[in-house]
mmCIF file of C-alpha atoms and ligand atoms in Angstrom:
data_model
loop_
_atom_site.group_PDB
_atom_site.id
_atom_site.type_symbol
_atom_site.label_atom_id
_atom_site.label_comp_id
_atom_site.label_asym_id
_atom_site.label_seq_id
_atom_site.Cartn_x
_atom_site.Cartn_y
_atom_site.Cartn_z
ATOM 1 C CA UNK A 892 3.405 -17.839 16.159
ATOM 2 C CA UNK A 893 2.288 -21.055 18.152
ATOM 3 C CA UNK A 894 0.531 -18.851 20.438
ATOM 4 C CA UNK A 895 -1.528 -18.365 17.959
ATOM 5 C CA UNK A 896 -2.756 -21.511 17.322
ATOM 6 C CA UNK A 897 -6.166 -22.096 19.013
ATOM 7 C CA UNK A 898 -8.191 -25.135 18.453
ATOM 8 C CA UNK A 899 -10.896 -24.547 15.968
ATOM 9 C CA UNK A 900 -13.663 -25.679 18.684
ATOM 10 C CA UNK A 901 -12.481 -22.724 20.714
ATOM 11 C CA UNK A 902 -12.634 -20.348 18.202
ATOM 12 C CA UNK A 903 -16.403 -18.727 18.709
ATOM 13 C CA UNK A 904 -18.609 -19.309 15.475
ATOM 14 C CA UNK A 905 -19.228 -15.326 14.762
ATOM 15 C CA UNK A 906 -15.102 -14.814 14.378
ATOM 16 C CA UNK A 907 -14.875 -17.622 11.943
ATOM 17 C CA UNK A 908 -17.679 -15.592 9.483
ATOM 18 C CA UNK A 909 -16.221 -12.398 10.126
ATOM 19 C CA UNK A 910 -12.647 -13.572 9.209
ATOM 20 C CA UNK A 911 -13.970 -15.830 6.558
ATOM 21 C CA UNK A 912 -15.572 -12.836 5.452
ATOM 22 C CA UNK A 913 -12.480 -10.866 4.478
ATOM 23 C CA UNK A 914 -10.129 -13.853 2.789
ATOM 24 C CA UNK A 915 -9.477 -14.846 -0.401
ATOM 25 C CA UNK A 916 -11.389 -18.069 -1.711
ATOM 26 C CA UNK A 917 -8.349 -19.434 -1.280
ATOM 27 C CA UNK A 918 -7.573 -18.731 1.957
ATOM 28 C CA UNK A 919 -11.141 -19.244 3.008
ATOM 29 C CA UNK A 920 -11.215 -23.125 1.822
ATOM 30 C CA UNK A 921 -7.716 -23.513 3.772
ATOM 31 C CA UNK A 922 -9.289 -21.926 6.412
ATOM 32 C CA UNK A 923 -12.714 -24.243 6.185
ATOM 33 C CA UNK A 924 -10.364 -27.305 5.877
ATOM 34 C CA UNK A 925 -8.755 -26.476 8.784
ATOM 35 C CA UNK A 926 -11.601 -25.671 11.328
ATOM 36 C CA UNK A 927 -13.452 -29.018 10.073
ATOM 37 C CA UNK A 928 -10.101 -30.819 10.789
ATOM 38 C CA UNK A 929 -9.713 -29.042 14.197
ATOM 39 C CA UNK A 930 -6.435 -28.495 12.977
ATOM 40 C CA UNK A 931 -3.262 -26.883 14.393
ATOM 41 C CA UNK A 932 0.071 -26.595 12.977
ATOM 42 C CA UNK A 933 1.593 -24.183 10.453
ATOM 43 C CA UNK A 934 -1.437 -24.048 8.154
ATOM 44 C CA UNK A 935 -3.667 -23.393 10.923
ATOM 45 C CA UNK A 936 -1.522 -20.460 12.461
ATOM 46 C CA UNK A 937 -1.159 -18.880 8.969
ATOM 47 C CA UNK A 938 -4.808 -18.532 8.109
ATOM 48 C CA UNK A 939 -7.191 -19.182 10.418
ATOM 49 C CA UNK A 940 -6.933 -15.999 12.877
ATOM 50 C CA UNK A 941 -6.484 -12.332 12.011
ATOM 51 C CA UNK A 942 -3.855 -9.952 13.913
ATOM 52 C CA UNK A 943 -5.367 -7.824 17.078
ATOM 53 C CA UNK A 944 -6.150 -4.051 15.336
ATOM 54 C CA UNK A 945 -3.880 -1.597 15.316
ATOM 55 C CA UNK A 946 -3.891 0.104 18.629
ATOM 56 C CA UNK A 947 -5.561 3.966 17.720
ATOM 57 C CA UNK A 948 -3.162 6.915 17.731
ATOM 58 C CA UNK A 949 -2.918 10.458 17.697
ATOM 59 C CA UNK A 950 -5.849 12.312 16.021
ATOM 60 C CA UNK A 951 -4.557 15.273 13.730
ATOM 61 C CA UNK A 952 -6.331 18.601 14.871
ATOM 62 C CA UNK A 953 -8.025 19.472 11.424
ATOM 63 C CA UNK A 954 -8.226 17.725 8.471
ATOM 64 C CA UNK A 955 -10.429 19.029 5.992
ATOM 65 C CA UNK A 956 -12.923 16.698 3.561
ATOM 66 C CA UNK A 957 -11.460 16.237 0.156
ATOM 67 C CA UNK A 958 -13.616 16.354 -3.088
ATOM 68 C CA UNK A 959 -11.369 13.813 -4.527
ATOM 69 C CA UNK A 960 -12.709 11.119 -2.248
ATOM 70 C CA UNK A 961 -15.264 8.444 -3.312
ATOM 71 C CA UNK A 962 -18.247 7.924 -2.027
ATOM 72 C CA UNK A 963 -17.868 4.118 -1.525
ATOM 73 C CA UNK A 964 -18.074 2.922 2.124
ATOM 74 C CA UNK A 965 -14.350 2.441 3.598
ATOM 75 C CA UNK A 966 -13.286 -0.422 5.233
ATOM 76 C CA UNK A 967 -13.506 -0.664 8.971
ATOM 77 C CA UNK A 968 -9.842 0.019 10.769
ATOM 78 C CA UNK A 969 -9.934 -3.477 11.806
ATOM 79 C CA UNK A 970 -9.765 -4.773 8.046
ATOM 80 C CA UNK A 971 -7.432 -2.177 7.087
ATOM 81 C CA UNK A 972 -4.789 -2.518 9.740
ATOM 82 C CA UNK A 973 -4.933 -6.248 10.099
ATOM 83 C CA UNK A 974 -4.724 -7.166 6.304
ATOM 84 C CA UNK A 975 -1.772 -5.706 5.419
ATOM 85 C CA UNK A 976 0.948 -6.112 2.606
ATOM 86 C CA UNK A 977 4.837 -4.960 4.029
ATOM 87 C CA UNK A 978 6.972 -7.574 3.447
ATOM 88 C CA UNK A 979 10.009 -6.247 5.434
ATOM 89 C CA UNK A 980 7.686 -7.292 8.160
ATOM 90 C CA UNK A 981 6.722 -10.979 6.821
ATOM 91 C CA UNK A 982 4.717 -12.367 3.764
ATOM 92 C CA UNK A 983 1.482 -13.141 5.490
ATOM 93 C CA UNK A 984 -1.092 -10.578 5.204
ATOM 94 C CA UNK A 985 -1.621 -10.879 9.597
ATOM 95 C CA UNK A 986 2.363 -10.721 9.590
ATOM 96 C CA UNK A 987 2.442 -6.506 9.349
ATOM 97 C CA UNK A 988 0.079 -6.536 12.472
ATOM 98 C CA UNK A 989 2.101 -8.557 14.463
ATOM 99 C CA UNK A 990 5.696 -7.436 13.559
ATOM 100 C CA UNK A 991 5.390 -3.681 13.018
ATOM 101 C CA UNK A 992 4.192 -2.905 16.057
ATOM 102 C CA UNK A 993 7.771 -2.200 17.441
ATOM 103 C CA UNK A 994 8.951 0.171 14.390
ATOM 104 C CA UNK A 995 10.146 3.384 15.746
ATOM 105 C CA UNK A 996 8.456 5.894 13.683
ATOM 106 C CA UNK A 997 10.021 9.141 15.734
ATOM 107 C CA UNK A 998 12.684 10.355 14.314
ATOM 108 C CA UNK A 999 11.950 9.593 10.865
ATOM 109 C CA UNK A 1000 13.697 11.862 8.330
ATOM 110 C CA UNK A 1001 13.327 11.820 4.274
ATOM 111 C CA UNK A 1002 16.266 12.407 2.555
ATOM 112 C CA UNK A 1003 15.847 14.174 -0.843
ATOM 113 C CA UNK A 1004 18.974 13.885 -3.731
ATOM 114 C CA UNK A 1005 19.703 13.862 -7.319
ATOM 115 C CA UNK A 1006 18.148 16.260 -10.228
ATOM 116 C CA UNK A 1007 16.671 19.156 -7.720
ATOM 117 C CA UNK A 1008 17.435 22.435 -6.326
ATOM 118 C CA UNK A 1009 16.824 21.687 -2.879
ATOM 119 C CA UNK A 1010 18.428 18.553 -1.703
ATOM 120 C CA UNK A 1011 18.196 18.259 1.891
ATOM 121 C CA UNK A 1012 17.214 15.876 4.581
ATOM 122 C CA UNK A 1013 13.666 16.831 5.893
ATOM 123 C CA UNK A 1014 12.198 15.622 9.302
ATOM 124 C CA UNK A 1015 8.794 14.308 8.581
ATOM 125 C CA UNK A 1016 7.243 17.241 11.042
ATOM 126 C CA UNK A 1017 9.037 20.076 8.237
ATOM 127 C CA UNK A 1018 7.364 17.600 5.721
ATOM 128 C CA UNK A 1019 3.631 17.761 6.985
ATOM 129 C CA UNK A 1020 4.335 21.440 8.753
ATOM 130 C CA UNK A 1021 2.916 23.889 6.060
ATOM 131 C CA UNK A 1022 0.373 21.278 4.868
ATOM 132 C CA UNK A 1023 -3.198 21.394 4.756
ATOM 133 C CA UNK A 1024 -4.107 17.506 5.924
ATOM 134 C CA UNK A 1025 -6.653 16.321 3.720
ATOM 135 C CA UNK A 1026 -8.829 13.242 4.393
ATOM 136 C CA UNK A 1027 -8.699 11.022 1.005
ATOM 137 C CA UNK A 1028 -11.032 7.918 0.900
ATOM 138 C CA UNK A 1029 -9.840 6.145 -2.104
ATOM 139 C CA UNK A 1030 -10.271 2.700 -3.578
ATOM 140 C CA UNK A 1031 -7.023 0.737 -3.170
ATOM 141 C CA UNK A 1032 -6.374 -2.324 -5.386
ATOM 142 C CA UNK A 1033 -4.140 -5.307 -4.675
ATOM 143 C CA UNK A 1034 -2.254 -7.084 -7.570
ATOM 144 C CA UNK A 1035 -3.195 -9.974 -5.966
ATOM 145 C CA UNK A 1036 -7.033 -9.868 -6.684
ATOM 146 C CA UNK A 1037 -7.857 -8.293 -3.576
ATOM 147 C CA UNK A 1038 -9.256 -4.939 -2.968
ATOM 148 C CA UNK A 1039 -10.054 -1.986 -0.032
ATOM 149 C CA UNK A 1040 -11.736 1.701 0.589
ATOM 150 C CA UNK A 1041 -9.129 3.150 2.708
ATOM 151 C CA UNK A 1042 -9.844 6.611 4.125
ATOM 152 C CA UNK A 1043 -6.346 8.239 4.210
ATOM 153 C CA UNK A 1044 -4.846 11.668 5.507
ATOM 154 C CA UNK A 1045 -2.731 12.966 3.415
ATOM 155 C CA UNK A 1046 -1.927 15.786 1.110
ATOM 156 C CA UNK A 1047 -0.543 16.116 -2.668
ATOM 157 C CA UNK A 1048 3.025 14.855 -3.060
ATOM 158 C CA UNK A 1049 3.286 17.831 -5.879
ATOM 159 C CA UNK A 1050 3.722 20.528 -2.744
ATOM 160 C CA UNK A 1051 6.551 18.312 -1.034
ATOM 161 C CA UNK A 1052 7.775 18.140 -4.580
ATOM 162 C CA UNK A 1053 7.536 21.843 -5.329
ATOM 163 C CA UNK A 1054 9.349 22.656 -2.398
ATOM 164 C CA UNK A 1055 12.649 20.353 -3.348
ATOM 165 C CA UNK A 1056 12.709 22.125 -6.920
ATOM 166 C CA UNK A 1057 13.394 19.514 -9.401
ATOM 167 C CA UNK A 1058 15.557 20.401 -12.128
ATOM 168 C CA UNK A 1059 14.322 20.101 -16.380
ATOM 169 C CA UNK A 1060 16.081 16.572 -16.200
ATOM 170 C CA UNK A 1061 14.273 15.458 -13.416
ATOM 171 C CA UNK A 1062 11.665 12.877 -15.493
ATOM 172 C CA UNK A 1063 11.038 9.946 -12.547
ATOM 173 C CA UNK A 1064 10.644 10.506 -9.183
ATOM 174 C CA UNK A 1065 12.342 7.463 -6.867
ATOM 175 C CA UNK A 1066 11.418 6.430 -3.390
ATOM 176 C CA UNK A 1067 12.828 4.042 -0.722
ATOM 177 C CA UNK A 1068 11.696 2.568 1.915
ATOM 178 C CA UNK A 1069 13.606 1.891 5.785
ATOM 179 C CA UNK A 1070 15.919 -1.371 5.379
ATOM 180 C CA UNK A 1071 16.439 -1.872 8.913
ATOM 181 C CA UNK A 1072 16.945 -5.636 9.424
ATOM 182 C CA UNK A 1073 17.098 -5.384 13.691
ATOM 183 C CA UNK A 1074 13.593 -3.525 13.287
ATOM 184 C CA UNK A 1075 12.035 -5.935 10.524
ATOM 185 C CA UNK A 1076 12.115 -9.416 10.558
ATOM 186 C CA UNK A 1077 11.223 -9.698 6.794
ATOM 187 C CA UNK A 1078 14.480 -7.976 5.243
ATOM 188 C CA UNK A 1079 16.279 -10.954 6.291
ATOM 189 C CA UNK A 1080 14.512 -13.597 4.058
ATOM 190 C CA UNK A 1081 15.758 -13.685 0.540
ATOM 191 C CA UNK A 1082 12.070 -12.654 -1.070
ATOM 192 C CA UNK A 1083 12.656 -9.859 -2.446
ATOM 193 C CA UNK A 1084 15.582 -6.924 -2.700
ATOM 194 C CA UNK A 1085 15.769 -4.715 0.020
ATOM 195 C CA UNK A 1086 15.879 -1.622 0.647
ATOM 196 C CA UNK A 1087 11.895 -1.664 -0.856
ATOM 197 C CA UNK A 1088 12.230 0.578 -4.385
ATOM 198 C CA UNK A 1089 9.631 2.116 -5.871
ATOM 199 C CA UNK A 1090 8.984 5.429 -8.711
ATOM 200 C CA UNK A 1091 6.684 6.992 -10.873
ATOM 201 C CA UNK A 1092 7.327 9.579 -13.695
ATOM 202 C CA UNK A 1093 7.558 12.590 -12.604
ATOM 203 C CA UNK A 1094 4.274 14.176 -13.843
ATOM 204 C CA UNK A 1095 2.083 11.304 -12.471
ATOM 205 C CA UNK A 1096 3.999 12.050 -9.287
ATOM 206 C CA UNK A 1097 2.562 15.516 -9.633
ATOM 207 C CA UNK A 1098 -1.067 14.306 -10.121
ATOM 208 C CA UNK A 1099 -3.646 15.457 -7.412
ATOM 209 C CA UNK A 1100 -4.765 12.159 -6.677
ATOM 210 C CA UNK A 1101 -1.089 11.207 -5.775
ATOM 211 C CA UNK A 1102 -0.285 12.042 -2.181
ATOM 212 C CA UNK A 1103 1.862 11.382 0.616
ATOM 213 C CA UNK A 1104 -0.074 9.841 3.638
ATOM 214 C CA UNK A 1105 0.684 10.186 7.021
ATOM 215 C CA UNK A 1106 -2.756 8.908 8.411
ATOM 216 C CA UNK A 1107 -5.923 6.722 9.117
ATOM 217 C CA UNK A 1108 -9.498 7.400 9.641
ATOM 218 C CA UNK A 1109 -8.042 11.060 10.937
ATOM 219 C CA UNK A 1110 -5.762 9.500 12.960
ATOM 220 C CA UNK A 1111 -1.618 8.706 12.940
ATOM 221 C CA UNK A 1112 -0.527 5.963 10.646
ATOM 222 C CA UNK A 1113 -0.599 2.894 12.047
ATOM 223 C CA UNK A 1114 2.951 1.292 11.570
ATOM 224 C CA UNK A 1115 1.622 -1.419 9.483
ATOM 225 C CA UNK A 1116 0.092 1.135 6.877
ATOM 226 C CA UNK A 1117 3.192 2.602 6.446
ATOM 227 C CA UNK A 1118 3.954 4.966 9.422
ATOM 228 C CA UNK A 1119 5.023 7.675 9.472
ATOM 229 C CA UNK A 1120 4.761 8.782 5.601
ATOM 230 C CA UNK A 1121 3.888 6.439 2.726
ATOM 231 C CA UNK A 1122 2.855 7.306 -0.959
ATOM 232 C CA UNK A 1123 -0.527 6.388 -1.637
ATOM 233 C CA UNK A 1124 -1.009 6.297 -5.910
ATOM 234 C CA UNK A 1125 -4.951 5.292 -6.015
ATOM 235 C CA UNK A 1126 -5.306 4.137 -10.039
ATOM 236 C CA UNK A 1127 -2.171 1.948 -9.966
ATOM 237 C CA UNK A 1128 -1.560 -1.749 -8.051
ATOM 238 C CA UNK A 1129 -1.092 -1.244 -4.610
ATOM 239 C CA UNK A 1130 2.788 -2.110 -4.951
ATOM 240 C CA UNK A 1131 3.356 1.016 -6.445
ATOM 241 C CA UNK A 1132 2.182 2.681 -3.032
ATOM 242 C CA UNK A 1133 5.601 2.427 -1.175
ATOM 243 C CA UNK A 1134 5.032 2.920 2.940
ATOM 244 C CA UNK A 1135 7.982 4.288 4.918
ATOM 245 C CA UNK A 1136 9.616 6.202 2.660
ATOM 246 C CA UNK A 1137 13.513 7.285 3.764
ATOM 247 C CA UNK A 1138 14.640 8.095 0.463
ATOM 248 C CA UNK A 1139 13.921 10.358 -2.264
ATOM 249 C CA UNK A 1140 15.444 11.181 -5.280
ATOM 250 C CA UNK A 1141 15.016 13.131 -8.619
ATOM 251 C CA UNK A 1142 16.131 10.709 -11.851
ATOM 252 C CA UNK A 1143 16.567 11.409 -15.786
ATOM 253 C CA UNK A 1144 16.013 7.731 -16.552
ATOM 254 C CA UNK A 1145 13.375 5.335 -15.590
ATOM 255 C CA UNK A 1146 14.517 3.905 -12.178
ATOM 256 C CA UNK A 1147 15.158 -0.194 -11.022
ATOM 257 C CA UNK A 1148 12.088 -0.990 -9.319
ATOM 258 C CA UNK A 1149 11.960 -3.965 -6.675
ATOM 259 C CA UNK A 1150 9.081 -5.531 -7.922
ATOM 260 C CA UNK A 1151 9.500 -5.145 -11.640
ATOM 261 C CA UNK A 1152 13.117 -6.026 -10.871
ATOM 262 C CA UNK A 1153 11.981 -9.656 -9.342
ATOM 263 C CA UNK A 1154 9.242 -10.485 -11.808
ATOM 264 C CA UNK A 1155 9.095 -8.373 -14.833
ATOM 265 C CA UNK A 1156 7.059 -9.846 -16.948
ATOM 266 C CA UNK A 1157 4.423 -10.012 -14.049
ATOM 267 C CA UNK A 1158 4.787 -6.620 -12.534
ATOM 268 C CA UNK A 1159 5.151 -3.445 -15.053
ATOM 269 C CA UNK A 1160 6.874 -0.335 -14.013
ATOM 270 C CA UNK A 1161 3.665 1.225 -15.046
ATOM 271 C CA UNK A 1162 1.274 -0.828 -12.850
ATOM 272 C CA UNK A 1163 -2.162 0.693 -13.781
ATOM 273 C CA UNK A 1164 -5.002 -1.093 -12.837
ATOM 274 C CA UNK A 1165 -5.869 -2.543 -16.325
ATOM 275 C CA UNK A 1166 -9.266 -5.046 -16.143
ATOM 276 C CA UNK A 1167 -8.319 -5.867 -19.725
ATOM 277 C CA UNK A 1168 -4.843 -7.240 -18.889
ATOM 278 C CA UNK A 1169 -5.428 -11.164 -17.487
ATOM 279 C CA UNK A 1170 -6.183 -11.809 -14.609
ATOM 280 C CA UNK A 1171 -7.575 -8.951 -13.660
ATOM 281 C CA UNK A 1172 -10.886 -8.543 -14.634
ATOM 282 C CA UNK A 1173 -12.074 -8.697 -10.986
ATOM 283 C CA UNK A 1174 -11.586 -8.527 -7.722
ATOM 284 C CA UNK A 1175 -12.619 -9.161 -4.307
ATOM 285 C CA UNK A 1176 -13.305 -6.704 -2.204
ATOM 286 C CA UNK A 1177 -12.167 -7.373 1.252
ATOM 287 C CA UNK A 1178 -15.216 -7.519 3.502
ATOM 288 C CA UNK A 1179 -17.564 -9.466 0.538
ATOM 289 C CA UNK A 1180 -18.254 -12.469 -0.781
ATOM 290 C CA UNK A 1181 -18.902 -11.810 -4.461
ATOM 291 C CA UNK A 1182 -16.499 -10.227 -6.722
ATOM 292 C CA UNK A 1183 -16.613 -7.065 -8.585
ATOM 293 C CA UNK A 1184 -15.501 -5.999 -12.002
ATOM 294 C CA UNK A 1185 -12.247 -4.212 -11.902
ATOM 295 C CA UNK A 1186 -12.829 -0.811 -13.806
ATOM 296 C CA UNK A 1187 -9.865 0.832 -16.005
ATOM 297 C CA UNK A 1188 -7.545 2.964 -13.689
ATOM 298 C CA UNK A 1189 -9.280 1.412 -10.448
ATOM 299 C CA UNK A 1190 -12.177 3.834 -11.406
ATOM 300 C CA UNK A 1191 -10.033 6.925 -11.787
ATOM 301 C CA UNK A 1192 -9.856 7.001 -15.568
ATOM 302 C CA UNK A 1193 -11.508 10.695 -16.171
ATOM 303 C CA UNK A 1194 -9.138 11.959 -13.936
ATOM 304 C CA UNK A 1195 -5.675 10.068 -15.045
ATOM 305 C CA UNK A 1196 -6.334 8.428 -18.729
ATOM 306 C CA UNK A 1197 -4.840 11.549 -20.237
ATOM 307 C CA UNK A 1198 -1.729 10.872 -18.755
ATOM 308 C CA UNK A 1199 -1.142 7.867 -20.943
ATOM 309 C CA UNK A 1200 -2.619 9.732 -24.286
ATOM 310 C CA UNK A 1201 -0.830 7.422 -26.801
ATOM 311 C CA UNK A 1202 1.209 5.202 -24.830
ATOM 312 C CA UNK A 1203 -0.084 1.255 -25.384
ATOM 313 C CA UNK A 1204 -0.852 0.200 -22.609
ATOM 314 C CA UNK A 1205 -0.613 -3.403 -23.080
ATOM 315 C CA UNK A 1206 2.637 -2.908 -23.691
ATOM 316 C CA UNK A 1207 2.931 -0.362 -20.767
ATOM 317 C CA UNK A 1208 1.820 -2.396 -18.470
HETATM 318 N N1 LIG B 801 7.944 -0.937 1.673
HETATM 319 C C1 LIG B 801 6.873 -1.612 1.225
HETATM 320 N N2 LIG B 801 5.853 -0.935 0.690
HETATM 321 C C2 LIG B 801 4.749 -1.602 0.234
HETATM 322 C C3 LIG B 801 4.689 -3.023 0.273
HETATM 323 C C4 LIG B 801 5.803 -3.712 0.862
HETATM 324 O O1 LIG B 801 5.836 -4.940 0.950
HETATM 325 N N3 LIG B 801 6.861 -2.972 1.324
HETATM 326 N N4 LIG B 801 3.596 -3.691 -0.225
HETATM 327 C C5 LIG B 801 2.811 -2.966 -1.249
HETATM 328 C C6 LIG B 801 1.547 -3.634 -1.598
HETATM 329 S S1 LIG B 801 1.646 -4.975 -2.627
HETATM 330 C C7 LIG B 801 0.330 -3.160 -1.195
HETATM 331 S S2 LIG B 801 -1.112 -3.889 -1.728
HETATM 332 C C8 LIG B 801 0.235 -2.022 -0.254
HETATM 333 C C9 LIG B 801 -0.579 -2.428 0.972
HETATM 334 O O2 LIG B 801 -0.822 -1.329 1.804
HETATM 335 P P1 LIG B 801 -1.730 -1.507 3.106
HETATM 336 O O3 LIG B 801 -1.182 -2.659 3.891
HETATM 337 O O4 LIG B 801 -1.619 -0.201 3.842
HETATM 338 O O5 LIG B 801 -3.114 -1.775 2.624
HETATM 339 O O6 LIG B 801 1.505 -1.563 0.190
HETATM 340 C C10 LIG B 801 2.513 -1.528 -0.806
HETATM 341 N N5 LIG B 801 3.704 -0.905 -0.281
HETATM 342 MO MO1 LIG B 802 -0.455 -5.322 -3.351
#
């Protein structure tokens, strides 16, 4: 980390706007403290400089232009793979950037169990193999206050889902993510429980918004996003959107989650971006100054309310 730390009179005065640019207000006043104090030290390293990009990978052949897409202006790669939320790889949002780098993506393999037909483990090339890549530019929303336009490729986690053949009691669909502590740093510290746990019930699993992501901007996932296959779940908090997924199995009953499981009253199983639930009537989209309204289901209510016909979701949270 202390190579990090620069002086704030060497830092040039069109990288301090840009980064202030994409912080939270929180961040940016640390950040302002700390260049008027030309300070160095642990505060200074933590906010005031973002992580080099993501270096740019493989481009898939063809991906074709989805009509679920919005038409809101993504964020440029250098936001999206320097702002980053993994904590197996560190807490800070430049901590991904820095750490993942080394993750070895190749082999990956999926292993599917419980309530289905087909349990097997699948290589994530028999995974994407028969799929038609889709790019997905979808609005992603932080529980934290912060939000994105990411432009994924992907395709709908109901075909990898078809093909393991869930059984009638299959009603929530689990996922896990790689606990490997030699590979990342962050499984170590007692934060959270590791391995990473996330689910969804089965029929929001099977949603055509939902997919499984395997790239960026048309190109391979950067490690920090996720590489090489993450779920991506565009009306619910980003938490919900698990990244390296090693694990996969069919349920009956509504699985332990990690972050419900450390802070339940704080973060639902359900997790849908609710503007009427405080505090998160807005957010800050990374990239702006002002803030935005948050809309109901991250704006994907005409496509997803029905899911939740009945269900209170104040209670459901
Ligand atoms: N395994 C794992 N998956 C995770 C997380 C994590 O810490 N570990 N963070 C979640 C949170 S809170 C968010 S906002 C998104 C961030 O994804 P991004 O860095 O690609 O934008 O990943 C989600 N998936
Ligand atoms: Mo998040």
């Amino acid at each position: 980390m202390s190579l990090l730390i620069k002086r704030a009179d060497d830092i040039p005065a069109s990288e301090i706007t840009d980064r202030a640019l994409y912080l939270t207000r929180r961040d940016f006043i640390r950040t302002a403290a700390v260049v008027v104090a030309a300070g160095t030290g642990p505060l200074a390293a933590r906010t005031a400089y973002a992580q080099q990009p993501a270096p740019h990978g493989r481009r898939f052949e063809r991906v074709t232009r989805s009509l679920l897409s919005t038409a809101e202006k993504p964020n440029p790669w250098e936001h999206i793979t320097t702002y980053n939320n993994f904590w197996e790889f560190g807490q800070d949002k430049s901590d991904p950037a820095l750490h993942a780098r080394t993750l070895k993506t190749t082999p990956w393999t999926v292993a599917v169990s419980g309530e289905c037909a087909k349990p097997a483990t699948y290589s994530v090339e028999d995974i994407i193999g028969g799929e038609t890549l889709e790019d997905r530019i979808y609005r992603h929303r932080c529980v934290e206050g912060w939000s994105m336009v990411i432009p994924w490729v992907g395709f709908p986690l109901a075909n990898f889902i078809k093909r393991c053949e869930p059984t009638s009691k299959a009603k929530f669909i689990e996922f896990t993510t790689l606990a490997d502590s030699r590979q990342m740093p962050g499984v170590r510290e007692p934060n959270l429980r590791y391995p990473y746990i996330e689910a969804l019930r089965l029929d929001e699993a099977m949603h055509p918004l939902t997919i499984l992501a395997v790239g960026l901007y048309g190109e391979v996932l950067p490690n920090q996003n996720g590489a090489p296959i993450r779920l991506v779940i565009p009306w619910k908090y980003g938490f919900k959107s698990i990244k390296s997924i090693v694990k996969v199995r069919f349920v009956e009953k509504e699985p332990t989650t990690t972050w419900h499981d450390a802070n339940p009253p704080l973060y639902g199983f359900w997790a849908n971006v609710n503007p009427d639930i405080y505090p998160q009537e807005s957010e800050r989209r990374i990239g702006e100054f002002f803030k935005r309204r948050t809309l109901m289901f991250n704006g994907y209510a005409d496509q997803v309310a029905g899911l939740y016909a009945g269900m209170n979701l104040r209670r459901f949270y």
